[in-house]
CSV table of C-alpha atoms and ligand atoms in Angstrom, one decimal:
chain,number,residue,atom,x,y,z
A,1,UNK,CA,296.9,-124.6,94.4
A,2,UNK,CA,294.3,-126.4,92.3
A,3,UNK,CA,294.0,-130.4,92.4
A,4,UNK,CA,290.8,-130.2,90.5
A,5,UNK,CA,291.5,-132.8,87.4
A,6,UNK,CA,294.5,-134.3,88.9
A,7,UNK,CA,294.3,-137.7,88.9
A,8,UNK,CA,295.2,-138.4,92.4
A,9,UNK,CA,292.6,-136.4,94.1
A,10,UNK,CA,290.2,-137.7,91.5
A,11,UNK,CA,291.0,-141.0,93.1
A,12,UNK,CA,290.6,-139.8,96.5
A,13,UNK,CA,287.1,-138.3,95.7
A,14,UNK,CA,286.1,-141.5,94.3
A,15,UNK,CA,287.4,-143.4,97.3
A,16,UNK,CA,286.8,-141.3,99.7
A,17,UNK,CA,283.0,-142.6,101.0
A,18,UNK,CA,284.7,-146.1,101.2
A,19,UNK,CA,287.6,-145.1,103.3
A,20,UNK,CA,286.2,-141.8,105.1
A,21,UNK,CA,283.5,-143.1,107.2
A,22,UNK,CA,281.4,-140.9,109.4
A,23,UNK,CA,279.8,-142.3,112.5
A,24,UNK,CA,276.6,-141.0,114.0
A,25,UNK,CA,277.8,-139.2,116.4
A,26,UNK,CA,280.4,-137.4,114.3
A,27,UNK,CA,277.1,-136.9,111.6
A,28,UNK,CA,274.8,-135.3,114.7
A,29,UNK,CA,277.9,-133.4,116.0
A,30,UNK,CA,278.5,-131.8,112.5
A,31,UNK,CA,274.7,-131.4,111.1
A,32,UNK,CA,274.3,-129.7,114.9
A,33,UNK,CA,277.1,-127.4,114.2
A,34,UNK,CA,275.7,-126.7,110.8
A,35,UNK,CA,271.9,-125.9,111.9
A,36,UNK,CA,273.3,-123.7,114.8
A,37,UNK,CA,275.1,-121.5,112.2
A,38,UNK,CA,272.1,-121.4,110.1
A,39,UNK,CA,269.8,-120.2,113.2
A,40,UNK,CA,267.4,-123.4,113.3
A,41,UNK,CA,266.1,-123.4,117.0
A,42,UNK,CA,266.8,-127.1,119.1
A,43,UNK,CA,269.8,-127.6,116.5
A,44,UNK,CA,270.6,-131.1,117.8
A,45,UNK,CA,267.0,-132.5,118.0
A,46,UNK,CA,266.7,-131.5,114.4
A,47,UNK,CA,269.7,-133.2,113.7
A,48,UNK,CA,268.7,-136.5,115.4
A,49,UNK,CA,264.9,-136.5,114.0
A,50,UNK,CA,266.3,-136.0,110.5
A,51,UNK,CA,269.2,-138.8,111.2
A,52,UNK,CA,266.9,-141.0,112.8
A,53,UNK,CA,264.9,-140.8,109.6
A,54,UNK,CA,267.5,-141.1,107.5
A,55,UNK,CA,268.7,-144.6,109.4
A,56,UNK,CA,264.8,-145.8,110.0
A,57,UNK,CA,265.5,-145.6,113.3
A,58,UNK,CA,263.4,-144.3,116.5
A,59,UNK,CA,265.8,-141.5,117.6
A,60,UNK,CA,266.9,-142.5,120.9
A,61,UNK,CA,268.7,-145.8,118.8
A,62,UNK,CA,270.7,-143.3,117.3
A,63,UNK,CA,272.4,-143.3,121.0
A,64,UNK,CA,273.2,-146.9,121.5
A,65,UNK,CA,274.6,-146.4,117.6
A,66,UNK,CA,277.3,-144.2,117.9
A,67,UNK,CA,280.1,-145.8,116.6
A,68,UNK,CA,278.1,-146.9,113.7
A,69,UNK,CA,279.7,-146.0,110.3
A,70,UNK,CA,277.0,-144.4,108.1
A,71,UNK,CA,276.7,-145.8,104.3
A,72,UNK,CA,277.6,-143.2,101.3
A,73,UNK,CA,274.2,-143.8,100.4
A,74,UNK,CA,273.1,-142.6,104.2
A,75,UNK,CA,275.7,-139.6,104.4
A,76,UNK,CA,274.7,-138.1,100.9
A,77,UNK,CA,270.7,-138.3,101.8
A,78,UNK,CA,271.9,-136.7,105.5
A,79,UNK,CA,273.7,-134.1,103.3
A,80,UNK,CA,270.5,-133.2,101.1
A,81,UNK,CA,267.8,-133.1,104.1
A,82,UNK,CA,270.5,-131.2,106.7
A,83,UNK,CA,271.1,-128.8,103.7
A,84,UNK,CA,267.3,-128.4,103.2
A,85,UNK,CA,266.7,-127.5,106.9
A,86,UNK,CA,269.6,-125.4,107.2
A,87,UNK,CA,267.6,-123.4,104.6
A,88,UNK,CA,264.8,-123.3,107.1
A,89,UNK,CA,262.7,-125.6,105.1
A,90,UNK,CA,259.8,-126.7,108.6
A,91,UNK,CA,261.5,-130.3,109.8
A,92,UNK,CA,257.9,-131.9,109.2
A,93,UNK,CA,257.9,-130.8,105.9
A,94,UNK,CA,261.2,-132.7,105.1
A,95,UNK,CA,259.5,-136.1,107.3
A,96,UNK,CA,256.8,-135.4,105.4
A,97,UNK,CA,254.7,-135.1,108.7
A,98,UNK,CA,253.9,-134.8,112.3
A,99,UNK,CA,252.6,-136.2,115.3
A,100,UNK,CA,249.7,-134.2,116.7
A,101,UNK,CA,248.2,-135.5,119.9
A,102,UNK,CA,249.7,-139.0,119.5
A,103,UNK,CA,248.7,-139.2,115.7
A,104,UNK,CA,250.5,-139.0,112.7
A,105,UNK,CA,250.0,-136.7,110.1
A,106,UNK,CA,250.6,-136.0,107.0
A,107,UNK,CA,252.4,-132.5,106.0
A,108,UNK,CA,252.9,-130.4,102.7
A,109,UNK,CA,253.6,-127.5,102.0
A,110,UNK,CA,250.1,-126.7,100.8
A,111,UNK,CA,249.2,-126.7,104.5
A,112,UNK,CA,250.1,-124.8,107.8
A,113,UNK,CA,252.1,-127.2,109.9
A,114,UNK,CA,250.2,-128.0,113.1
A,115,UNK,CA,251.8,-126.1,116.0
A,116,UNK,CA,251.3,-128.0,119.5
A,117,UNK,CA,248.8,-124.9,120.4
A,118,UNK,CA,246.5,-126.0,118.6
A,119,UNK,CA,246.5,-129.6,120.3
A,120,UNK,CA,245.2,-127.9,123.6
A,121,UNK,CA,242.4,-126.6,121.4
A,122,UNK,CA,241.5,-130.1,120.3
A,123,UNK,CA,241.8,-131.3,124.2
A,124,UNK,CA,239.3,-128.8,124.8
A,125,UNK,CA,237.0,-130.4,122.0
A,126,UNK,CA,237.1,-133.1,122.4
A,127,UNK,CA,236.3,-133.3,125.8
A,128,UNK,CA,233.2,-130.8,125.4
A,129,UNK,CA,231.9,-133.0,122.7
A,130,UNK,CA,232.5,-136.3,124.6
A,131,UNK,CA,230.1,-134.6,127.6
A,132,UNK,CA,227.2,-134.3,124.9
A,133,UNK,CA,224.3,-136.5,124.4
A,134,UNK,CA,224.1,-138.2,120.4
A,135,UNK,CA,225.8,-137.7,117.9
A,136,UNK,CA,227.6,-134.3,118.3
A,137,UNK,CA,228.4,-132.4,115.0
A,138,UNK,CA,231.5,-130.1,114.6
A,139,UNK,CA,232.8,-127.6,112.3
A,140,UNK,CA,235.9,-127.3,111.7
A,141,UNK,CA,236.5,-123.7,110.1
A,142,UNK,CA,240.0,-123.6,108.0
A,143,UNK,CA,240.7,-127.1,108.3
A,144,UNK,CA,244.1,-127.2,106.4
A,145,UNK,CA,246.1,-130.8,107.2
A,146,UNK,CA,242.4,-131.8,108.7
A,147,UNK,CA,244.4,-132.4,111.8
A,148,UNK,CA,241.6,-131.0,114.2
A,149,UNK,CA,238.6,-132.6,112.4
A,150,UNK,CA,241.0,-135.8,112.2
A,151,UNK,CA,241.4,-135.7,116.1
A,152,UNK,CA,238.3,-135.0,116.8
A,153,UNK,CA,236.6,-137.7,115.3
A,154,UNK,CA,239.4,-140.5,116.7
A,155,UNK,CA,239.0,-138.8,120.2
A,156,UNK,CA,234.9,-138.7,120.4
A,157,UNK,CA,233.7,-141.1,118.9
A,158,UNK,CA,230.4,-139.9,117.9
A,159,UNK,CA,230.9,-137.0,116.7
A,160,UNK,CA,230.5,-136.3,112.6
A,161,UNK,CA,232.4,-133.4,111.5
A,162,UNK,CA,232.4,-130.9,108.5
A,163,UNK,CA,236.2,-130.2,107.2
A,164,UNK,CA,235.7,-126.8,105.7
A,165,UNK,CA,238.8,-125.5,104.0
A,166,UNK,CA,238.8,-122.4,101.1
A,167,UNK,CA,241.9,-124.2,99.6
A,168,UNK,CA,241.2,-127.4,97.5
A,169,UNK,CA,244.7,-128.7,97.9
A,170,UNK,CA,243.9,-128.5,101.5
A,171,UNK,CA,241.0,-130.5,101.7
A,172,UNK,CA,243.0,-133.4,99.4
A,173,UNK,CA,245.8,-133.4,102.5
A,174,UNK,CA,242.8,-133.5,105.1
A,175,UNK,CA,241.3,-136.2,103.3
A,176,UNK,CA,244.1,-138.6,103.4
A,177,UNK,CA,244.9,-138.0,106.7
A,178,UNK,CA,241.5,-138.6,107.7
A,179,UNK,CA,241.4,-141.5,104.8
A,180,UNK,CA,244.8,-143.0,106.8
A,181,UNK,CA,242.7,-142.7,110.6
A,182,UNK,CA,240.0,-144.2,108.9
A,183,UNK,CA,237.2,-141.4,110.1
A,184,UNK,CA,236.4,-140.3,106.7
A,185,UNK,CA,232.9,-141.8,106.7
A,186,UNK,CA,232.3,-139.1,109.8
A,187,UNK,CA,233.7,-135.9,108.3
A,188,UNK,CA,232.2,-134.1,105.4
A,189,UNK,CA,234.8,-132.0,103.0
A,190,UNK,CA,233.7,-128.6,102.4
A,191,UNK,CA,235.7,-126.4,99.6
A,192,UNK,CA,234.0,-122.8,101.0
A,193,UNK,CA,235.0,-119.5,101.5
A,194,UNK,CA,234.5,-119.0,104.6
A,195,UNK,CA,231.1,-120.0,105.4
A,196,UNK,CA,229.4,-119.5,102.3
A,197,UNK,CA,229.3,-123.0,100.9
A,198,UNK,CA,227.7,-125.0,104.3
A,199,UNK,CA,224.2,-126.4,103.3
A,200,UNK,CA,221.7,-124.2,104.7
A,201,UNK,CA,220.0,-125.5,108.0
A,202,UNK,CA,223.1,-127.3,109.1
A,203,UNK,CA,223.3,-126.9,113.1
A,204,UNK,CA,226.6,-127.5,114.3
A,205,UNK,CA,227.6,-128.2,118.3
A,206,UNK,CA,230.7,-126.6,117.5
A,207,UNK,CA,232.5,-124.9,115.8
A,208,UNK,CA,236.6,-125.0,116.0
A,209,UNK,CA,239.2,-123.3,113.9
A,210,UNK,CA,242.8,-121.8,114.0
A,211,UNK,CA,242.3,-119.3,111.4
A,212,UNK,CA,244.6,-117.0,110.1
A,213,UNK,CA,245.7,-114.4,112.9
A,214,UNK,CA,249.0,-112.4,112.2
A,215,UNK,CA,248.4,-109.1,110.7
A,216,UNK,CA,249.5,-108.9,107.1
A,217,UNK,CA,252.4,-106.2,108.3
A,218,UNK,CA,253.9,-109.1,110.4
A,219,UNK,CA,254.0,-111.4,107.9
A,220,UNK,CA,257.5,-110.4,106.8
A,221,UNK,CA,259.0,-110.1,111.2
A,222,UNK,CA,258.2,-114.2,111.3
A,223,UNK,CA,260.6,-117.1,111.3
A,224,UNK,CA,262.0,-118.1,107.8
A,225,UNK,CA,260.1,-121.9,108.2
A,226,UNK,CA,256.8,-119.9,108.4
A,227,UNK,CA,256.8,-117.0,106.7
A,228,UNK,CA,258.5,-119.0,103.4
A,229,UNK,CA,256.9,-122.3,104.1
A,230,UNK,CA,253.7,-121.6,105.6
A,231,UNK,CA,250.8,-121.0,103.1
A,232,UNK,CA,249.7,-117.6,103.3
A,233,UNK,CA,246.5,-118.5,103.1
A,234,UNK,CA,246.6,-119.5,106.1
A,235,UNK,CA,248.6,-116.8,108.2
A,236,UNK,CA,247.5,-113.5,106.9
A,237,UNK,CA,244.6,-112.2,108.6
A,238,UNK,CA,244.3,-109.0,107.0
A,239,UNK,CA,245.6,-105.6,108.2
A,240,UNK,CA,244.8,-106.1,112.1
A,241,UNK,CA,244.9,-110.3,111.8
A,242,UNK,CA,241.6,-110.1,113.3
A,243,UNK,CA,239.4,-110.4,109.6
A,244,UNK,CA,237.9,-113.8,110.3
A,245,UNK,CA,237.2,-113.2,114.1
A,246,UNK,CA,235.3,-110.2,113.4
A,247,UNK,CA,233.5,-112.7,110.4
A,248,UNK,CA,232.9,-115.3,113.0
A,249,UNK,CA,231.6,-113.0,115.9
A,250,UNK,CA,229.0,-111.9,113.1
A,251,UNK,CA,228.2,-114.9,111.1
A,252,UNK,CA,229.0,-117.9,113.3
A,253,UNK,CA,226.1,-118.4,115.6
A,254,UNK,CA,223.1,-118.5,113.2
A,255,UNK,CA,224.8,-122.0,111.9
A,256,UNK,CA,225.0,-123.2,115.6
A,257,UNK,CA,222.9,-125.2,117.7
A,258,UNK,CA,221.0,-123.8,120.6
A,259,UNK,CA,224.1,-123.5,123.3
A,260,UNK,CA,226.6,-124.4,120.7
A,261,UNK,CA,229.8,-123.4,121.0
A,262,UNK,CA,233.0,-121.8,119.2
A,263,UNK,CA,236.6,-122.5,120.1
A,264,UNK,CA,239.1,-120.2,118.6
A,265,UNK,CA,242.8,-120.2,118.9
A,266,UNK,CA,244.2,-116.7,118.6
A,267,UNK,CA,247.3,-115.1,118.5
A,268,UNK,CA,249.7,-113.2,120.9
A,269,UNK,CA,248.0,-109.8,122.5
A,270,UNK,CA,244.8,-110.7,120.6
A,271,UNK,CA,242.9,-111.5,123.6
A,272,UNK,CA,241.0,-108.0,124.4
A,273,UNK,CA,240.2,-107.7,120.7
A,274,UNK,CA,239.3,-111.0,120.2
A,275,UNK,CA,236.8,-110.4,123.7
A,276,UNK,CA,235.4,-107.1,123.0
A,277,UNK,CA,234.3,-108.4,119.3
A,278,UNK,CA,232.7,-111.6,120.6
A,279,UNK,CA,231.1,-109.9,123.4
A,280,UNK,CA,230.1,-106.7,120.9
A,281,UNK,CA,227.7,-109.5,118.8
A,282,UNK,CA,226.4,-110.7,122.3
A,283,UNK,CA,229.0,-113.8,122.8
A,284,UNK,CA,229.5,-115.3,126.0
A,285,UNK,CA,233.0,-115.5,126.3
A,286,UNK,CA,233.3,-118.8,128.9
A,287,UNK,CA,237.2,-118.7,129.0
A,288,UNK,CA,240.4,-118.1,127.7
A,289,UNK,CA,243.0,-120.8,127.6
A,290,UNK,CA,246.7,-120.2,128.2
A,291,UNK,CA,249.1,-122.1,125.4
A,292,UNK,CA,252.4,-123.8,127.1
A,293,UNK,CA,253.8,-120.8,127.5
A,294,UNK,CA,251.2,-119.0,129.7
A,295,UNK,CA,250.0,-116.5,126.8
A,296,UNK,CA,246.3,-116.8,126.4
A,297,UNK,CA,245.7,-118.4,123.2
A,298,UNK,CA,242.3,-120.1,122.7
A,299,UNK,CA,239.4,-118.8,123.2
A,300,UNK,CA,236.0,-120.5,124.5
A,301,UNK,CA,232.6,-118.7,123.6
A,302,UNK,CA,228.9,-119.6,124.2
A,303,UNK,CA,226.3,-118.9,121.1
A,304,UNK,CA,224.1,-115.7,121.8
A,305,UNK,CA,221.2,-116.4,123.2
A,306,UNK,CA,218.9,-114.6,121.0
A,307,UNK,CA,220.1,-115.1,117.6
A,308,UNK,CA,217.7,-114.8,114.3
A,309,UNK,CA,218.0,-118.3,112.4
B,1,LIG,N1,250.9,-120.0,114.7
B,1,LIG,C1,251.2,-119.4,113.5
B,1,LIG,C2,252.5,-118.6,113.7
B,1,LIG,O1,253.5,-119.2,113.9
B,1,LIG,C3,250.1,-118.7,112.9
B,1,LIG,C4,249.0,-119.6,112.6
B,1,LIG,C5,247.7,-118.8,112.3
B,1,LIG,O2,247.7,-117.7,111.7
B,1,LIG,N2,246.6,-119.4,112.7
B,1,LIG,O3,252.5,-117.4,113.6
């Protein structure tokens, strides 16, 4: 039977969000039901984060506030974000951010989301640079949210760094994040293609990058939140992944310092290739890092020795 148009349930629709109230409980038990159906990963945490947003709460109020009724206003902006997610939209897109090694930053989709990975990388950075005399400069090759270049220059606090991005929209999301930690008189924007556009007879310390790793086949086998929301710009790295290690092995050490350094994250069973080509253009390779999962995921590599500048 239809009751669309009669009046009563017209009455009870209107009503409804005055007499129906959800609590928060009943709204994380649903949205968690919801996500789970819809294959999002940690289904209940996205539920909280995105509540806890919703209520301008820190998340772990949401458990003294159980019983608390949400507003219509509340429920129907729950609705609209759960609804996004559940479409695999990346959480930090929705917040509009992320925290990455204890600062916030800001997230579009014009950027890749930094992954926790990459905050081991910046650890290893930042400590490196911290050890060096001066005024340490860093590049930071495919800087996307800026969130490496960002860290870096909160975490050492001499160090100047060049952002280098090929995508301008990019470099305007790495700006303002550096613009809201208040480094951006220490980091230089660079719109390049790869290395192209650096000023000749620049000498970095060190260069750091996550570039793009997954081998344009792969592209289509990952999750929904990266493979739709990702750029892909900044995934693809061309028919073995390996396009800009290769470029980097080759083209990376005439712009760095004598004993300069490169830190690359990689991606899973890269590790040999990654080695052999570093090695193949004379690279030292000092170490390779383990992510928190125990797969080797970062790479550590001393500048050739005898390198034509
Ligand atoms: N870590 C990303 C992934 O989830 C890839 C990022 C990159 O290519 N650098 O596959």
């Amino acid at each position: 039977m239809n009751f669309e148009g009669n009046p009563l349930s017209t009455l009870l629709a209107t009503l409804s969000p005055y007499i129906v109230r959800v609590t928060v409980l009943e709204t994380i038990q649903r949205s968690t039901e919801y996500l789970t159906r819809k294959g999002v990963e940690s289904a209940r945490l996205n539920a909280e984060l995105l509540l806890a947003r919703v209520l301008s709460l820190p998340r772990m109020r949401l458990y003294l506030e159980f019983e608390r009724s949400l507003a219509s206003k509340e429920t129907d902006l729950m609705r609209e974000y759960v609804k996004r997610r559940g479409q695999r939209e990346p959480l930090q897109h929705i917040l509009g951010g992320t925290n990455f090694c204890g600062l916030e930053m800001l997230v579009t989709a014009r950027v890749l989301v930094p992954r926790p990975e990459t905050e081991i990388l910046a650890e290893l950075a930042w400590q490196f640079l911290n050890r060096l005399p001066g005024e340490p400069l860093v590049l930071d090759y495919g800087t996307g949210s800026g969130c490496l270049a960002v860290t870096l220059t909160r975490k050492s606090s001499r160090c100047r760094c060049v952002a280098l991005d090929v995508s301008p929209e990019a470099i305007e999301v790495a700006r303002k994040n550096a613009e809201a930690h208040l480094v951006t008189e220490r980091i230089t924007f660079c719109l390049s293609d790869r290395l192209a556009g650096l000023s000749p007879g620049t000498r970095f310390n060190l260069l750091v990058g996550n570039p793009p790793y997954v081998s344009s086949g792969e592209i289509p086998l990952l999750d929904p939140e990266v493979r739709q929301f990702d750029p892909l710009l900044a995934l693809d790295g061309g028919a073995d992944g390996l396009d800009h290690y290769r470029y980097l092995a080759e083209h990376a050490a005439e712009w760095l310092a004598d004993s300069g350094k490169m830190m690359l994250e990689f991606g899973d069973g890269q590790q040999d290739a990654i080695r052999s080509l570093l090695e193949g253009q004379n690279w030292i390779v000092e170490a390779v890092v383990n992510d928190y999962s125990q797969r080797p995921r970062i790479v550590v590599a001393r500048r050739p020795v005898s390198v034509q500048k």
